[in-house]
Coordinates of C-alpha atoms and ligand atoms in Angstrom, one line a residue:
M1 CA -18.8 9.6 -8.6
G2 CA -21.6 11.2 -7.9
S3 CA -22.7 11.2 -4.4
Y4 CA -19.1 12.7 -3.6
A5 CA -19.8 15.8 -6.4
S6 CA -16.4 16.8 -7.7
Q7 CA -14.7 16.5 -4.8
H8 CA -12.6 12.8 -4.4
C9 CA -11.5 11.3 -1.6
V10 CA -8.5 9.5 -0.7
I11 CA -8.9 6.9 2.4
A12 CA -5.5 6.4 3.6
I13 CA -4.9 2.4 4.8
D14 CA -1.2 2.3 7.0
G15 CA 0.1 -0.5 8.9
P16 CA 2.8 -3.3 9.5
A17 CA 3.6 -5.9 6.7
A18 CA 0.7 -8.7 7.4
S19 CA -1.3 -7.0 9.4
G20 CA -4.1 -7.9 7.2
K21 CA -4.3 -4.1 5.0
S22 CA -4.1 -4.9 2.1
S23 CA -7.7 -7.8 2.2
V24 CA -9.1 -4.7 4.1
A25 CA -8.5 -2.1 2.0
R26 CA -9.5 -4.0 -1.6
K27 CA -12.4 -5.3 0.3
L28 CA -13.2 -1.6 1.3
A29 CA -12.7 -0.2 -2.2
R30 CA -15.0 -2.8 -3.8
Q31 CA -17.6 -2.4 -1.5
L32 CA -17.0 1.3 -2.5
G33 CA -16.3 1.3 -5.4
F34 CA -12.8 3.9 -4.9
V35 CA -10.2 1.9 -7.1
Y36 CA -8.0 0.8 -4.3
V37 CA -3.8 1.4 -5.0
N38 CA -1.6 -1.0 -3.0
S39 CA 2.0 1.7 -2.8
G40 CA 4.0 -1.5 -1.4
A41 CA 3.6 -2.7 -4.9
I42 CA 4.7 0.0 -6.4
Y43 CA 7.5 -0.5 -4.2
R44 CA 8.5 -4.0 -5.2
A45 CA 7.8 -2.9 -8.8
I46 CA 10.9 -0.9 -8.5
T47 CA 12.7 -3.1 -6.3
W48 CA 11.7 -5.8 -8.8
H49 CA 13.4 -3.8 -11.7
F50 CA 16.7 -2.9 -10.5
L51 CA 16.9 -7.2 -9.0
Q52 CA 16.4 -7.8 -13.1
T53 CA 18.8 -5.2 -14.7
K54 CA 21.6 -6.5 -11.3
I55 CA 22.2 -3.3 -9.6
R56 CA 22.7 -3.6 -5.6
P57 CA 19.5 -2.6 -3.2
E58 CA 22.9 -1.0 -1.6
E59 CA 23.8 1.0 -5.2
S60 CA 22.0 3.8 -4.1
E61 CA 23.3 6.3 -6.6
R62 CA 23.0 4.1 -9.5
I63 CA 19.0 3.5 -8.1
A64 CA 19.1 6.5 -8.1
E65 CA 20.4 7.4 -11.3
S66 CA 18.9 4.7 -13.6
L67 CA 15.7 5.6 -12.1
D68 CA 15.3 9.3 -13.6
S69 CA 15.5 7.2 -17.0
A70 CA 12.9 4.0 -16.2
V71 CA 9.5 5.1 -17.0
L72 CA 7.6 4.7 -14.4
T73 CA 3.7 4.7 -15.6
C74 CA 0.5 4.0 -12.8
V75 CA -1.7 2.0 -14.9
V76 CA -6.1 1.5 -13.3
R77 CA -6.9 -2.0 -14.7
E78 CA -10.5 -3.4 -12.8
G79 CA -10.4 -1.2 -10.2
E80 CA -6.9 -1.4 -9.5
A81 CA -3.8 0.4 -9.9
R82 CA -0.9 -1.1 -11.0
I83 CA 2.7 -0.1 -12.0
V84 CA 4.5 -0.5 -15.0
V85 CA 8.1 -0.6 -15.7
D86 CA 9.4 0.4 -19.2
D87 CA 6.2 -1.8 -20.7
V88 CA 6.4 -4.4 -18.0
D89 CA 3.9 -4.9 -15.4
P90 CA 5.8 -7.0 -12.8
A91 CA 2.6 -8.3 -10.9
L92 CA 3.6 -12.3 -11.0
H93 CA 7.1 -11.6 -9.4
L94 CA 6.1 -8.9 -6.4
R95 CA 6.1 -11.4 -4.4
D96 CA 9.3 -13.0 -5.1
D97 CA 11.7 -14.1 -2.2
R98 CA 14.6 -11.7 -3.6
V99 CA 11.9 -9.2 -4.0
N100 CA 11.0 -9.5 -0.1
E101 CA 15.0 -9.7 1.6
S102 CA 14.7 -5.8 -0.4
V103 CA 11.9 -3.8 -0.5
S104 CA 12.7 -2.2 2.7
R105 CA 16.1 -1.6 1.8
V106 CA 15.7 0.0 -2.1
S107 CA 12.1 1.7 0.2
K108 CA 14.6 3.9 2.0
L109 CA 16.1 5.7 -1.0
P110 CA 14.7 9.2 -0.5
R111 CA 14.4 8.9 -4.4
V112 CA 12.5 6.2 -4.5
R113 CA 10.3 7.0 -1.9
E114 CA 9.3 10.7 -3.9
I115 CA 9.5 8.9 -7.7
V116 CA 6.2 6.2 -6.0
S117 CA 4.8 9.8 -3.5
Q118 CA 4.4 11.3 -8.0
R119 CA 3.0 8.0 -8.9
L120 CA 0.3 7.2 -6.2
H121 CA -1.1 11.7 -6.8
D122 CA -1.4 10.5 -10.3
C123 CA -3.4 7.2 -9.2
A124 CA -5.2 9.9 -6.9
E125 CA -6.3 12.2 -9.6
G126 CA -9.8 12.2 -10.3
R127 CA -10.7 9.1 -9.2
D128 CA -11.1 8.5 -5.1
V129 CA -8.8 6.0 -4.2
V130 CA -8.6 3.3 -0.7
I131 CA -4.3 4.2 -1.1
E132 CA -2.6 1.2 2.0
G133 CA 1.8 1.6 3.1
R134 CA 3.3 2.6 5.5
D135 CA 2.8 6.1 5.4
I136 CA 0.1 7.6 3.0
G137 CA -1.4 9.2 5.7
S138 CA 1.7 10.6 7.6
V139 CA 3.4 11.6 4.4
V140 CA 2.0 11.2 1.0
F141 CA -1.8 12.6 1.8
P142 CA -1.4 14.0 4.8
D143 CA -4.1 16.5 4.8
T144 CA -7.3 13.6 4.1
P145 CA -10.0 13.3 7.0
Y146 CA -9.9 9.6 6.1
K147 CA -6.5 8.3 8.0
F148 CA -6.8 4.2 9.5
Y149 CA -3.8 2.2 11.0
I150 CA -4.4 -1.2 10.7
D151 CA -2.6 -3.7 13.5
A152 CA -2.1 -7.4 14.7
S153 CA -0.4 -8.8 17.0
P154 CA 3.6 -10.2 15.7
E155 CA 2.6 -13.8 16.6
V156 CA -0.3 -13.3 13.8
R157 CA 1.2 -11.6 11.9
L158 CA 4.1 -14.0 11.6
Q159 CA 1.5 -16.6 11.3
R160 CA -0.8 -14.7 8.9
R161 CA 2.4 -15.2 6.4
A162 CA 3.5 -18.6 7.0
A163 CA -0.1 -19.9 5.6
Q164 CA 1.0 -17.5 2.0
G165 CA 3.5 -20.1 2.4
E166 CA 5.7 -17.0 1.9
R167 CA 9.2 -16.8 2.6
D168 CA 9.6 -13.2 4.6
E169 CA 11.3 -11.8 7.2
I170 CA 8.7 -9.4 8.2
T171 CA 10.1 -9.3 11.8
V172 CA 13.4 -7.6 9.7
R173 CA 11.8 -5.1 7.2
D174 CA 9.1 -3.4 9.6
R175 CA 12.3 -3.0 12.2
D176 CA 13.8 -1.7 8.5
D177 CA 10.5 0.3 7.6
V178 CA 9.9 1.9 11.3
S179 CA 13.9 3.3 11.9
R180 CA 13.9 4.0 8.4
A181 CA 15.0 8.4 8.4
V182 CA 13.2 9.2 5.8
S183 CA 8.8 8.6 5.9
P184 CA 9.5 5.7 9.1
L185 CA 6.0 3.8 9.1
V186 CA 4.3 5.6 12.4
K187 CA 1.1 5.6 13.2
A188 CA -0.7 9.2 11.9
K189 CA -1.6 11.0 15.4
D190 CA -5.3 11.4 13.0
A191 CA -5.0 8.3 12.7
H192 CA -8.2 5.4 13.9
V193 CA -5.8 2.4 15.3
I194 CA -7.5 -0.9 13.9
D195 CA -6.6 -4.0 16.1
T196 CA -7.2 -7.1 13.1
S197 CA -5.9 -9.9 15.6
Y198 CA -8.9 -11.9 15.8
V199 CA -11.7 -9.1 14.0
T200 CA -12.7 -11.5 10.6
V201 CA -11.4 -8.9 7.2
E202 CA -15.5 -8.2 6.9
Q203 CA -15.8 -6.5 10.3
V204 CA -12.4 -4.4 9.8
V205 CA -13.9 -2.9 7.0
T206 CA -17.8 -2.4 8.7
E207 CA -16.3 -1.1 11.4
I208 CA -14.0 1.8 8.9
I209 CA -17.2 2.3 6.9
T210 CA -19.2 4.0 10.4
R211 CA -16.1 5.1 11.1
L212 CA -15.8 7.1 7.8
E213 CA -19.5 8.5 8.3
Q214 CA -18.7 9.2 11.7
V215 CA -16.2 12.1 10.3
G216 CA -18.7 13.1 7.6
L217 CA -17.2 11.0 4.3
P218 CA -21.7 10.2 2.8
I219 CA -21.6 6.4 1.8
S220 CA -25.1 6.5 0.6
D221 CA -26.5 2.5 1.1
V222 CA -27.2 1.4 -2.6
Q223 CA -23.9 2.3 -2.8
I224 CA -23.4 0.0 -0.4
T225 CA -25.1 -3.0 -0.5
D226 CA -25.0 -3.0 -4.4
R227 CA -20.9 -4.1 -4.5
A228 CA -21.4 -5.9 -0.9
L229 CA -24.3 -8.1 -3.9
G230 CA -22.3 -8.3 -5.9
E231 CA -18.8 -10.1 -5.4
Ligands
CDP301 O1 3.4 -7.7 2.2 P1 3.4 -6.6 3.0 O2 2.7 -6.3 3.0 O3 4.4 -6.7 4.0 O4 4.0 -5.4 2.2 P2 3.9 -3.9 1.5 O5 2.8 -3.6 1.7 O6 4.0 -4.9 -0.1 O7 5.4 -3.5 1.5 C1 6.7 -4.0 1.1 C2 7.7 -3.1 1.6 O8 7.6 -1.6 0.9 C3 7.2 -2.3 2.9 O9 8.1 -3.4 4.5 C4 8.6 -1.7 3.1 O10 9.0 -1.4 3.1 C5 8.0 -1.3 1.7 N1 7.2 0.2 1.8 C6 7.6 1.4 2.6 O11 8.8 1.8 2.5 N2 6.0 2.6 1.6 C7 4.9 2.2 1.2 N3 4.0 3.5 1.5 C8 4.3 0.7 0.9 C9 5.2 0.1 1.3

């Protein structure tokens, strides 16, 4: 991307379940012309893969062993990164109830986190990215100056997930994500915190862009306007 010379940048968007980070991260990426990466989708893809192979989330050693032989690739299509596991793209299954139920138990395994972190670094190699997740600013890309923590009240988050028609025990997942030993969900101390409970996605994206400019990311007006109008 011309305006960033050879330096590629990572914008980290972390936060709890149903806080609105996916909508915000996707829209921000489109407006900036960056690649959108949903790290939760990678954890979900791995979880789906193990559910297929009949390995249970609690069988941590079997998961670690078979992860070493599975081929996990990150491919970028239409501005978004997708994970392909052994040549299968599990996109249609990532929000299945059983994936919702098991993903936090699979995500707490150190070997799983190590592999996902590697894939995220692969995705960010040679391109500008917006990556959403739980530990992107705190652990995976701690040196990026562009960190955001997106939150919303528990009531609003529950309502949002229910409105999506999913069976998803977000309170249980939040508890597991915050309390796990490896890379728990935390606010990175240099993250800019935004409460999205009563603001629109557009307002949050505007706040993020303003902040990015304040901390030195050179964003051209043409870039934003063109992308925004193109939607
Ligand atoms: O759907 P929602 O936004 O609630 O979650 P997600 O971003 O799809 O992530 C699903 C699960 O993956 C989370 O509950 C975490 O257990 C795990 N995850 C993680 O551990 N670290 C990340 N960077 C992203 C997701």
